[in-house]
Short mmCIF file of N, CA and C in Angstrom, two decimals:
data_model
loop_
_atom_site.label_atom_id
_atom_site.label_comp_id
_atom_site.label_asym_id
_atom_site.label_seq_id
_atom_site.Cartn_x
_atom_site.Cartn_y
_atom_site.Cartn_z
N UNK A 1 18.53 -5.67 3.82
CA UNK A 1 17.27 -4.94 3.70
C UNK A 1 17.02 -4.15 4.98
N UNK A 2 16.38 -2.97 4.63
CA UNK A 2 15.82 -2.10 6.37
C UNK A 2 15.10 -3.07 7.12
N UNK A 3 14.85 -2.45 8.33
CA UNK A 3 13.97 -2.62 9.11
C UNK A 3 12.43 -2.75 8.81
N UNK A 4 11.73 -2.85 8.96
CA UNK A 4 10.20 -3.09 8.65
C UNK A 4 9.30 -2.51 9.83
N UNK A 5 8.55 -1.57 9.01
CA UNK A 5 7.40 -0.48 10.48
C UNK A 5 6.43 -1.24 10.56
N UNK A 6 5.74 -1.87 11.35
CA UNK A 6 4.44 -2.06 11.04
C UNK A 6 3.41 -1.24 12.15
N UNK A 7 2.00 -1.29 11.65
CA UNK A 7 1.17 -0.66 12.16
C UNK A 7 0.11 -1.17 11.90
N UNK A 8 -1.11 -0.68 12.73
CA UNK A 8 -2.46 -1.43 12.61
C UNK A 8 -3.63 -0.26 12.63
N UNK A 9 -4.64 -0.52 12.16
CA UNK A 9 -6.06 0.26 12.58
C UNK A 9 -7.52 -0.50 12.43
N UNK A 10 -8.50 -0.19 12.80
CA UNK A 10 -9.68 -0.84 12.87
C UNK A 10 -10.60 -0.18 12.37
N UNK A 11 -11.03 -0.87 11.09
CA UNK A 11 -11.54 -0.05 9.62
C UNK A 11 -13.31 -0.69 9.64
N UNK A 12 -13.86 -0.05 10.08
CA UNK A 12 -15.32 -0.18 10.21
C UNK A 12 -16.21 -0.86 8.98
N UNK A 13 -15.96 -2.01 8.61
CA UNK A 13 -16.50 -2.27 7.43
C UNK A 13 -15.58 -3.77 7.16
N UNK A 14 -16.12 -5.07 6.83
CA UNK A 14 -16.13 -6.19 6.54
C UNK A 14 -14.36 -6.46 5.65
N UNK A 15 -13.70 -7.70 5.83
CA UNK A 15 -12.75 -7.51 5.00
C UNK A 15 -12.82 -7.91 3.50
N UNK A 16 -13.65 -8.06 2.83
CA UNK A 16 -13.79 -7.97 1.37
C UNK A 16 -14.17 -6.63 1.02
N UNK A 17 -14.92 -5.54 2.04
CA UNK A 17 -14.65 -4.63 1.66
C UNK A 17 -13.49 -4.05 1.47
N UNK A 18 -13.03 -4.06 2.76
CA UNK A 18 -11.68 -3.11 2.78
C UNK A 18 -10.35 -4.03 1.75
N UNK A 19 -10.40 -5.33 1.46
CA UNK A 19 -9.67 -5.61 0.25
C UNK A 19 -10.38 -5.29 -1.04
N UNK A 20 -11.41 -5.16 -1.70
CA UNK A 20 -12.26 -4.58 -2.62
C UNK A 20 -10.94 -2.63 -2.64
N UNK A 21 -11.03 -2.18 -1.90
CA UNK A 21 -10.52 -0.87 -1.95
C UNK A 21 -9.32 -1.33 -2.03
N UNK A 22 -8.48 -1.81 -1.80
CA UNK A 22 -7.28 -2.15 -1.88
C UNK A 22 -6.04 -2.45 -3.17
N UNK A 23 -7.53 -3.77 -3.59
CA UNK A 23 -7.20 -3.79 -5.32
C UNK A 23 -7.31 -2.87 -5.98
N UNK A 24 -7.96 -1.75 -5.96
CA UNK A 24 -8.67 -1.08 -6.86
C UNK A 24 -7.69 0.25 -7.19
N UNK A 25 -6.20 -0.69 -7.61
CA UNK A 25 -5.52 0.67 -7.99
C UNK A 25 -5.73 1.75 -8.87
N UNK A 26 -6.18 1.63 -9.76
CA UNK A 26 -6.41 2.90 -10.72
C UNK A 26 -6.99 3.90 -9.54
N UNK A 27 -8.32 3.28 -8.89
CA UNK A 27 -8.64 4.72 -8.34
C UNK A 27 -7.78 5.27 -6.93
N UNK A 28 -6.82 4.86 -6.57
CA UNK A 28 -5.49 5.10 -5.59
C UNK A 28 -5.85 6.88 -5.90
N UNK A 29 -5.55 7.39 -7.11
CA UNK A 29 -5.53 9.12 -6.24
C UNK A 29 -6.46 9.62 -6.43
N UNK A 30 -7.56 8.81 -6.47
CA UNK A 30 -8.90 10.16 -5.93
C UNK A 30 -8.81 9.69 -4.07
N UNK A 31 -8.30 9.07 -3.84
CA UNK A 31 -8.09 9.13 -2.42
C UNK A 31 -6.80 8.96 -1.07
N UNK A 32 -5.99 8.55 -2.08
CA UNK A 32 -4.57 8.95 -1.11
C UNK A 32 -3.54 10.13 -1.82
N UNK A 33 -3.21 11.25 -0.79
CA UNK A 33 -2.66 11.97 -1.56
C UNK A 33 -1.25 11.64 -2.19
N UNK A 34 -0.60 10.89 -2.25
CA UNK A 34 0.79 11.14 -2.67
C UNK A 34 0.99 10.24 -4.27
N UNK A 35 -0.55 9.56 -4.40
CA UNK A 35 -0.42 9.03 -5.69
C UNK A 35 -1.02 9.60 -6.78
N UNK A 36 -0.17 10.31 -7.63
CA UNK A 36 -0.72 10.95 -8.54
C UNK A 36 -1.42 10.16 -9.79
N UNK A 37 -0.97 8.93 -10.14
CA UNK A 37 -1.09 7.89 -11.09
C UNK A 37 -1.23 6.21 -10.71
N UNK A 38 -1.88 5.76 -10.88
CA UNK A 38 -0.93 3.91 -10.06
C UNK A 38 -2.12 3.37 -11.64
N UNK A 39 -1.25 2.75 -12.31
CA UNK A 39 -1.60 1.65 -13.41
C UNK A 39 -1.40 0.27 -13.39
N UNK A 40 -2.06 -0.42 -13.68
CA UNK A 40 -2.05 -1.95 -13.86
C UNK A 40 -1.70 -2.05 -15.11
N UNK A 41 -0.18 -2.81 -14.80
CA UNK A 41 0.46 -3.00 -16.35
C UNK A 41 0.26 -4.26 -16.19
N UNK A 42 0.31 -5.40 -15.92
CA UNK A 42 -0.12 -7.05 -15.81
C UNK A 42 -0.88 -7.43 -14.67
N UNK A 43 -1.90 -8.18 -14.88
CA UNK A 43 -3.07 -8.95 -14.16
C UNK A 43 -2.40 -10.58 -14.30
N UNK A 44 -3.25 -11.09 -13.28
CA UNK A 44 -3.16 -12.47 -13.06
C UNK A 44 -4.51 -13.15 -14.35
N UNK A 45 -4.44 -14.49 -13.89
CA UNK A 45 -5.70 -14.96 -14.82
C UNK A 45 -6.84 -14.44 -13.90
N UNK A 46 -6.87 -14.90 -12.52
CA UNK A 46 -8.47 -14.28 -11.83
C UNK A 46 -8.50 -12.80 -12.30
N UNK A 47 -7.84 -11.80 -13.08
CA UNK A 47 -7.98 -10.23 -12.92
C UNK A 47 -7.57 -9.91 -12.18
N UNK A 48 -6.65 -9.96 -10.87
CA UNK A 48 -6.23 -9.15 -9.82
C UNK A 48 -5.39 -8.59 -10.37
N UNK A 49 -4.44 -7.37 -10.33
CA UNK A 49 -3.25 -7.18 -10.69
C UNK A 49 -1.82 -7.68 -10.02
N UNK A 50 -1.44 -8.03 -10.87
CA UNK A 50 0.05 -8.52 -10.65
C UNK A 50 1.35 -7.45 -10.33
N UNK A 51 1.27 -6.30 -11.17
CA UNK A 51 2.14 -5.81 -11.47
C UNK A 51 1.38 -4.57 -11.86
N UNK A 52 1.64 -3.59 -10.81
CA UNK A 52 1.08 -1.61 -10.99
C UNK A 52 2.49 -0.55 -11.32
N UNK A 53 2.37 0.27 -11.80
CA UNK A 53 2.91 1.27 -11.90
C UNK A 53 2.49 2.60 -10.76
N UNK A 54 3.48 3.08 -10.28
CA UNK A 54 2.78 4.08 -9.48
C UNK A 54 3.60 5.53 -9.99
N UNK A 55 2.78 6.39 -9.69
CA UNK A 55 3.79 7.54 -10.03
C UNK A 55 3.18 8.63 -8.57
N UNK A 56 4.51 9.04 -7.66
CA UNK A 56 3.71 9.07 -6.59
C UNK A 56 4.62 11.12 -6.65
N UNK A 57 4.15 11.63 -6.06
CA UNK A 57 4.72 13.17 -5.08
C UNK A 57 4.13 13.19 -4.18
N UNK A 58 4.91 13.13 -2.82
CA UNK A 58 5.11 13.59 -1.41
C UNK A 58 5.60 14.63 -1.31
N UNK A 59 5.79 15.67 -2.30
CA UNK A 59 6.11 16.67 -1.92
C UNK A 59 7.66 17.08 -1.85
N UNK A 60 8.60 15.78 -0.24
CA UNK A 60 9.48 16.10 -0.13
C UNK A 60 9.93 14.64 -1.41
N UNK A 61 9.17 13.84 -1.55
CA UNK A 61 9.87 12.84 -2.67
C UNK A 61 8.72 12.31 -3.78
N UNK A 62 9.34 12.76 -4.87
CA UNK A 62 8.60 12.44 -6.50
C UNK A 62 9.37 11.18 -7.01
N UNK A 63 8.51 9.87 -7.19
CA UNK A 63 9.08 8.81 -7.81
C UNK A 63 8.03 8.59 -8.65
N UNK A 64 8.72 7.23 -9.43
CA UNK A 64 7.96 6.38 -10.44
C UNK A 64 8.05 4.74 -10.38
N UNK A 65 7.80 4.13 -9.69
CA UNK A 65 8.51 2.69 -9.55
C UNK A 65 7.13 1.38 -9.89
N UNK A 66 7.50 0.45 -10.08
CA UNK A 66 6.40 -0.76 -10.34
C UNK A 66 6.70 -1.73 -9.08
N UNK A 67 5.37 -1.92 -8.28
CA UNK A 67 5.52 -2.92 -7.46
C UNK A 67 4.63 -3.99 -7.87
N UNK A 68 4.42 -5.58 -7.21
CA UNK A 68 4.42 -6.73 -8.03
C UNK A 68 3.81 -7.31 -6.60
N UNK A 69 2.49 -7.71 -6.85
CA UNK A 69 1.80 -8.10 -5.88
C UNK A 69 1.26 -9.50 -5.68
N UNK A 70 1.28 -9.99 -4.53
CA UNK A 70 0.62 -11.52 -4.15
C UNK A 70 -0.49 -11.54 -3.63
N UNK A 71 -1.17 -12.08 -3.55
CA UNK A 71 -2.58 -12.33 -2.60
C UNK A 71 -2.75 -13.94 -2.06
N UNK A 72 -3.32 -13.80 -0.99
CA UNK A 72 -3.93 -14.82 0.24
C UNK A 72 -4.68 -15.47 -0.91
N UNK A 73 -5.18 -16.26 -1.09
CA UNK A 73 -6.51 -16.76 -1.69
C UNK A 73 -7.85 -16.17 -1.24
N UNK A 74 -7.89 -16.18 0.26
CA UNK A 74 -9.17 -15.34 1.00
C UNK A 74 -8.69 -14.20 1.13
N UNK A 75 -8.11 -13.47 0.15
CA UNK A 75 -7.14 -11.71 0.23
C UNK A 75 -6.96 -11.55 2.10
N UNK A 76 -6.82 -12.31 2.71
CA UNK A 76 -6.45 -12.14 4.08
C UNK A 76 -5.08 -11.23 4.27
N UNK A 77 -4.60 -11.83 3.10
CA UNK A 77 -2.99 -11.14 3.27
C UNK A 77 -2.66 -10.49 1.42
N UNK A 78 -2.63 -9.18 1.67
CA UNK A 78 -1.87 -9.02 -0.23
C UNK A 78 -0.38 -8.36 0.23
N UNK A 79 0.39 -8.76 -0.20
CA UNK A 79 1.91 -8.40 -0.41
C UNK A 79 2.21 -7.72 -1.61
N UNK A 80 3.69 -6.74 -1.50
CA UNK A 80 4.17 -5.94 -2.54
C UNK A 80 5.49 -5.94 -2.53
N UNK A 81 6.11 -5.77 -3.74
CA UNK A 81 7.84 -5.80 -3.63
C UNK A 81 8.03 -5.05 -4.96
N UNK A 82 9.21 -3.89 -4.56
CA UNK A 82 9.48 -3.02 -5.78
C UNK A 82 9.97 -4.10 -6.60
N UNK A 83 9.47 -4.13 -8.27
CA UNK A 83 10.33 -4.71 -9.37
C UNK A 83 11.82 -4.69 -9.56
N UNK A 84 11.59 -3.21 -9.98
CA UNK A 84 13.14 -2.97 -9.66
C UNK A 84 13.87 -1.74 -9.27
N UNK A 85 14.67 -1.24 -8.74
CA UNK A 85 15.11 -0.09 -8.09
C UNK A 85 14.84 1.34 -8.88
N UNK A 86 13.97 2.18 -8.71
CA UNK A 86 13.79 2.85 -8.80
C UNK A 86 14.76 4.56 -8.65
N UNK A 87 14.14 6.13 -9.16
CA UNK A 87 14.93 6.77 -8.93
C UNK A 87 15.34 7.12 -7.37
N UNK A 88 14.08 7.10 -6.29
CA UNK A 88 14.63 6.75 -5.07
C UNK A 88 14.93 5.65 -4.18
N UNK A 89 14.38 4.61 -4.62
CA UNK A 89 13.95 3.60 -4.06
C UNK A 89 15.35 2.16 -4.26
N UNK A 90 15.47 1.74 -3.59
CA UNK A 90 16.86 0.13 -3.91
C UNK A 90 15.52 -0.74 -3.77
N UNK A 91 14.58 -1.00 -2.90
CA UNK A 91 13.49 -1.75 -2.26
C UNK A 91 12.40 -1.05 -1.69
N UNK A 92 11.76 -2.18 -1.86
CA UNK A 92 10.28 -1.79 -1.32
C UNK A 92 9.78 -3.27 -0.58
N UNK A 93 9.12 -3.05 0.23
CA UNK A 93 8.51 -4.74 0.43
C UNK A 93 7.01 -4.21 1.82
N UNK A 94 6.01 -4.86 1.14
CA UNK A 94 5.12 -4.37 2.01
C UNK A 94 3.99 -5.13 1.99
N UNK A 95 3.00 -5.13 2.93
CA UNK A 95 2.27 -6.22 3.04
C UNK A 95 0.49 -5.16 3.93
N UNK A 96 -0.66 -5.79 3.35
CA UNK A 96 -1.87 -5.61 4.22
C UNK A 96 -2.39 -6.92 4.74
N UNK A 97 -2.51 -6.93 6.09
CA UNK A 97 -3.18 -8.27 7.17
C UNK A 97 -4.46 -7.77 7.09
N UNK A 98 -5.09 -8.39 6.77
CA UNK A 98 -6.88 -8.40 6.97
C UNK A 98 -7.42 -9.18 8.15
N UNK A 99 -8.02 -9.12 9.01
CA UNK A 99 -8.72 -10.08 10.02
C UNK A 99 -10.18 -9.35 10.08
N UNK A 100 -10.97 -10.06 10.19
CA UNK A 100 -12.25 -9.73 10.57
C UNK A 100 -12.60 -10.06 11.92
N UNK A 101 -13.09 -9.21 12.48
CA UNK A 101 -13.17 -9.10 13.99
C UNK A 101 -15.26 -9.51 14.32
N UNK A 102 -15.11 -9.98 15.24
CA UNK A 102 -17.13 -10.45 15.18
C UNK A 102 -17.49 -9.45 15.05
N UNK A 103 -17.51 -8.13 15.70
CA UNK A 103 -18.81 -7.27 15.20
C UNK A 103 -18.20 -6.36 13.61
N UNK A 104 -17.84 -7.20 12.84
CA UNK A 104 -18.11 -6.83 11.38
C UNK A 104 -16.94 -5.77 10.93
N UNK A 105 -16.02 -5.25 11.86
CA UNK A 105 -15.24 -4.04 11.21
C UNK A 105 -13.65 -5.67 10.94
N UNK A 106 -13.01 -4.57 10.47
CA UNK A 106 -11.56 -5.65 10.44
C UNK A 106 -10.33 -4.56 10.67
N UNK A 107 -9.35 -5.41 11.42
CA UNK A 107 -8.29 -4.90 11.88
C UNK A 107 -7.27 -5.07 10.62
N UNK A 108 -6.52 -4.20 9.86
CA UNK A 108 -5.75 -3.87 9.08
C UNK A 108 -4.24 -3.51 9.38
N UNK A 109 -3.35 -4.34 9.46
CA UNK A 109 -1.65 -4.18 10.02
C UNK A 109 -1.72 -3.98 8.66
N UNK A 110 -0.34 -3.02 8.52
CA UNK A 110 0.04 -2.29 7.54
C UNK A 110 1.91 -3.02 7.53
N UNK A 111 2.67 -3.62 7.48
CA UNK A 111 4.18 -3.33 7.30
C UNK A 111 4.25 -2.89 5.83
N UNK A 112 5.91 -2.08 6.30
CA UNK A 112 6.85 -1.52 5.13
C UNK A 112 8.02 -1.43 5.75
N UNK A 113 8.89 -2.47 4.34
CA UNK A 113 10.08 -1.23 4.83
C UNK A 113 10.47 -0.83 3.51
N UNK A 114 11.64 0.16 3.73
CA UNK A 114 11.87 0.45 2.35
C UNK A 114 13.18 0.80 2.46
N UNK A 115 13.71 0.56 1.52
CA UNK A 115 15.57 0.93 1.37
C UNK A 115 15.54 1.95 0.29
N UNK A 116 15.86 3.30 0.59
CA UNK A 116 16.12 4.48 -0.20
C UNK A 116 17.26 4.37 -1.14
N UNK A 117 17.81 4.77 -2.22
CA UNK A 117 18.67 5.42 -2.92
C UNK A 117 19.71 5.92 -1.81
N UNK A 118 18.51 7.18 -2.06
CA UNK A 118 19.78 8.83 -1.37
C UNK A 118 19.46 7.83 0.30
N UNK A 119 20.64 8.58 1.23
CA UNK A 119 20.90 7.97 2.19
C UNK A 119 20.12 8.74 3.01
N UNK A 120 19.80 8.52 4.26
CA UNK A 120 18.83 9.12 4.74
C UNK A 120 18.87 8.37 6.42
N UNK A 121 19.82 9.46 7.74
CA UNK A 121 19.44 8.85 8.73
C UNK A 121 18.73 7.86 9.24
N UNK A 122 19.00 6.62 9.91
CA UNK A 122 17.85 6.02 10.31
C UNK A 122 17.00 6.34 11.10
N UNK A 123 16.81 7.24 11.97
CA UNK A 123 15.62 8.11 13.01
C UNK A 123 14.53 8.95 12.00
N UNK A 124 15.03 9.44 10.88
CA UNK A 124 14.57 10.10 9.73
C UNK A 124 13.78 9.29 8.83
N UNK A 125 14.35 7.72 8.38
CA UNK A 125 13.58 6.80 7.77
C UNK A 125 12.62 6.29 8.50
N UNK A 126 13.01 5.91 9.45
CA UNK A 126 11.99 5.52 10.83
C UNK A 126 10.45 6.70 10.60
N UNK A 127 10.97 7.84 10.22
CA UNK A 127 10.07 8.72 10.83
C UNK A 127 9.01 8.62 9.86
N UNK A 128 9.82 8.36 8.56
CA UNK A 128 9.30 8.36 7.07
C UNK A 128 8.40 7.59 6.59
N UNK A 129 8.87 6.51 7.70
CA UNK A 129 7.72 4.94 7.73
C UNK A 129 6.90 5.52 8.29
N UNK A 130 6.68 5.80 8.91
CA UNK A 130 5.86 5.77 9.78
C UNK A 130 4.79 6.94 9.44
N UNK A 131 5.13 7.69 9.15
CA UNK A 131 4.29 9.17 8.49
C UNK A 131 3.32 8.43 7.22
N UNK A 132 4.40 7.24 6.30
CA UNK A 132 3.52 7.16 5.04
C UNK A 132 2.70 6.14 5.45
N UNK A 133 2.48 5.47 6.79
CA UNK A 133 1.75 4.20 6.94
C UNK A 133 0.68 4.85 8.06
N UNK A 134 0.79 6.18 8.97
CA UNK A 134 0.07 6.46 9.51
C UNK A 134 -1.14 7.27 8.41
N UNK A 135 -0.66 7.59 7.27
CA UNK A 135 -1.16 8.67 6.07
C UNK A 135 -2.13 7.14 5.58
N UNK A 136 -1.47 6.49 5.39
CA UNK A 136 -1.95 5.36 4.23
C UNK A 136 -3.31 4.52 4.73
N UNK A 137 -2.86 4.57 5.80
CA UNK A 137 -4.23 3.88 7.25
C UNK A 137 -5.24 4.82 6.91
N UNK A 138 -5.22 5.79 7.25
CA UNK A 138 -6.28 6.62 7.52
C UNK A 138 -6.90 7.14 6.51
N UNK A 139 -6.42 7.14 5.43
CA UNK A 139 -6.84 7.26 3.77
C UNK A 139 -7.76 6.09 3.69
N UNK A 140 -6.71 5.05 3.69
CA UNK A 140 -7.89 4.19 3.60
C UNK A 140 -9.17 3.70 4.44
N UNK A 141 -9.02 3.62 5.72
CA UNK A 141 -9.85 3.92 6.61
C UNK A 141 -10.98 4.64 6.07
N UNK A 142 -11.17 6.14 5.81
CA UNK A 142 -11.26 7.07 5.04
C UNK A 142 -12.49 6.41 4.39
N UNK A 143 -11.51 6.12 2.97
CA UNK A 143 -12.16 5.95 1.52
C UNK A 143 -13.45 4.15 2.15
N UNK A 144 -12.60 3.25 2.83
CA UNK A 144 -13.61 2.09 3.02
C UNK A 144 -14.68 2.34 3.44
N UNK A 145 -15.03 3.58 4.46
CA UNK A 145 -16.12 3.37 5.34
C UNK A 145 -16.95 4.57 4.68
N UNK A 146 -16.14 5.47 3.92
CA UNK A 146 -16.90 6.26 3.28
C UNK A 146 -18.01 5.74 2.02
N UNK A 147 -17.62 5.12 1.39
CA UNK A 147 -17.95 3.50 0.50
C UNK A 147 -18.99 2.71 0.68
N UNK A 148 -18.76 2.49 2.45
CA UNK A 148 -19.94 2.03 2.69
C UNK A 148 -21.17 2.65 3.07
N UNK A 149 -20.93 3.79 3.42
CA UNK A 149 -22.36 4.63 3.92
C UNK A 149 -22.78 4.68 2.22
N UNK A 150 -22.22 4.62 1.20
CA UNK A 150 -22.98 4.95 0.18
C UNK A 150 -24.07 3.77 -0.30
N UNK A 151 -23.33 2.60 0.11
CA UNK A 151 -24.19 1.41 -0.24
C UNK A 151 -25.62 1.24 0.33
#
């Protein structure tokens, strides 16, 4: 398996919020751009989803793949792993850390790694991680705190 990027940010808003946005795949592209679609094809018994469909364009890469998700009990931690190899994708494996920090925001580590199909330098994949987890932070960042000024 690759290497694994991880990254962090500090998302102004409680961590049941920012896991509340997290689950909530259907609405994935009214706020991150590269997902054009993400469906919940199987739920657990609590309703979380188990198992999404995504259908994503980046522009430089258009896929379709199903990833298959775990959760913390206190969603402290939700994990993801591609089903199965996709048109770009061999793997996927990725994870959100939730911590709540005392004055009320929570710190959010992001890892991914991902094993491509087509082959693709490692300074280039490196770069790739890192672009879709610096994109993915700040989206969500974004969409949580935007969320909350509405409340």
């Amino acid at each position: 398996m690759a290497d694994s990027s991880t990254q962090s940010t500090i998302i102004g808003a409680p961590p049941d919020r920012v896991a509340a946005v997290i689950c909530d795949f259907p609405s994935y592209p009214e706020w991150t751009d590269a997902v054009r679609r993400a469906e919940v094809v199987e739920e657990y018994e609590d309703g979380y989803a188990s198992q999404v469909r995504f259908t994503i364009d980046a522009g430089v890469m258009a896929d379709e793949y199903v990833l298959a998700y775990e959760y913390a009990e206190d969603l402290s931690r939700i994990e993801w792993h591609l089903v199965e190899p996709s048109k770009m994708q061999k793997a996927q494996r990725g994870s959100y850390d939730l911590v709540g920090n005392p004055d009320g925001t929570t710190t959010v580590t992001y890892t991914l790694e991902v094993e491509l199909s087509v082959a693709m330098l490692g300074m280039f994949r490196r770069k790739a991680e890192k672009m879709i987890m610096d994109t993915a932070l700040k989206q969500l960042k974004r969409r949580v705190e935007a969320s909350g000024a509405a409340h």
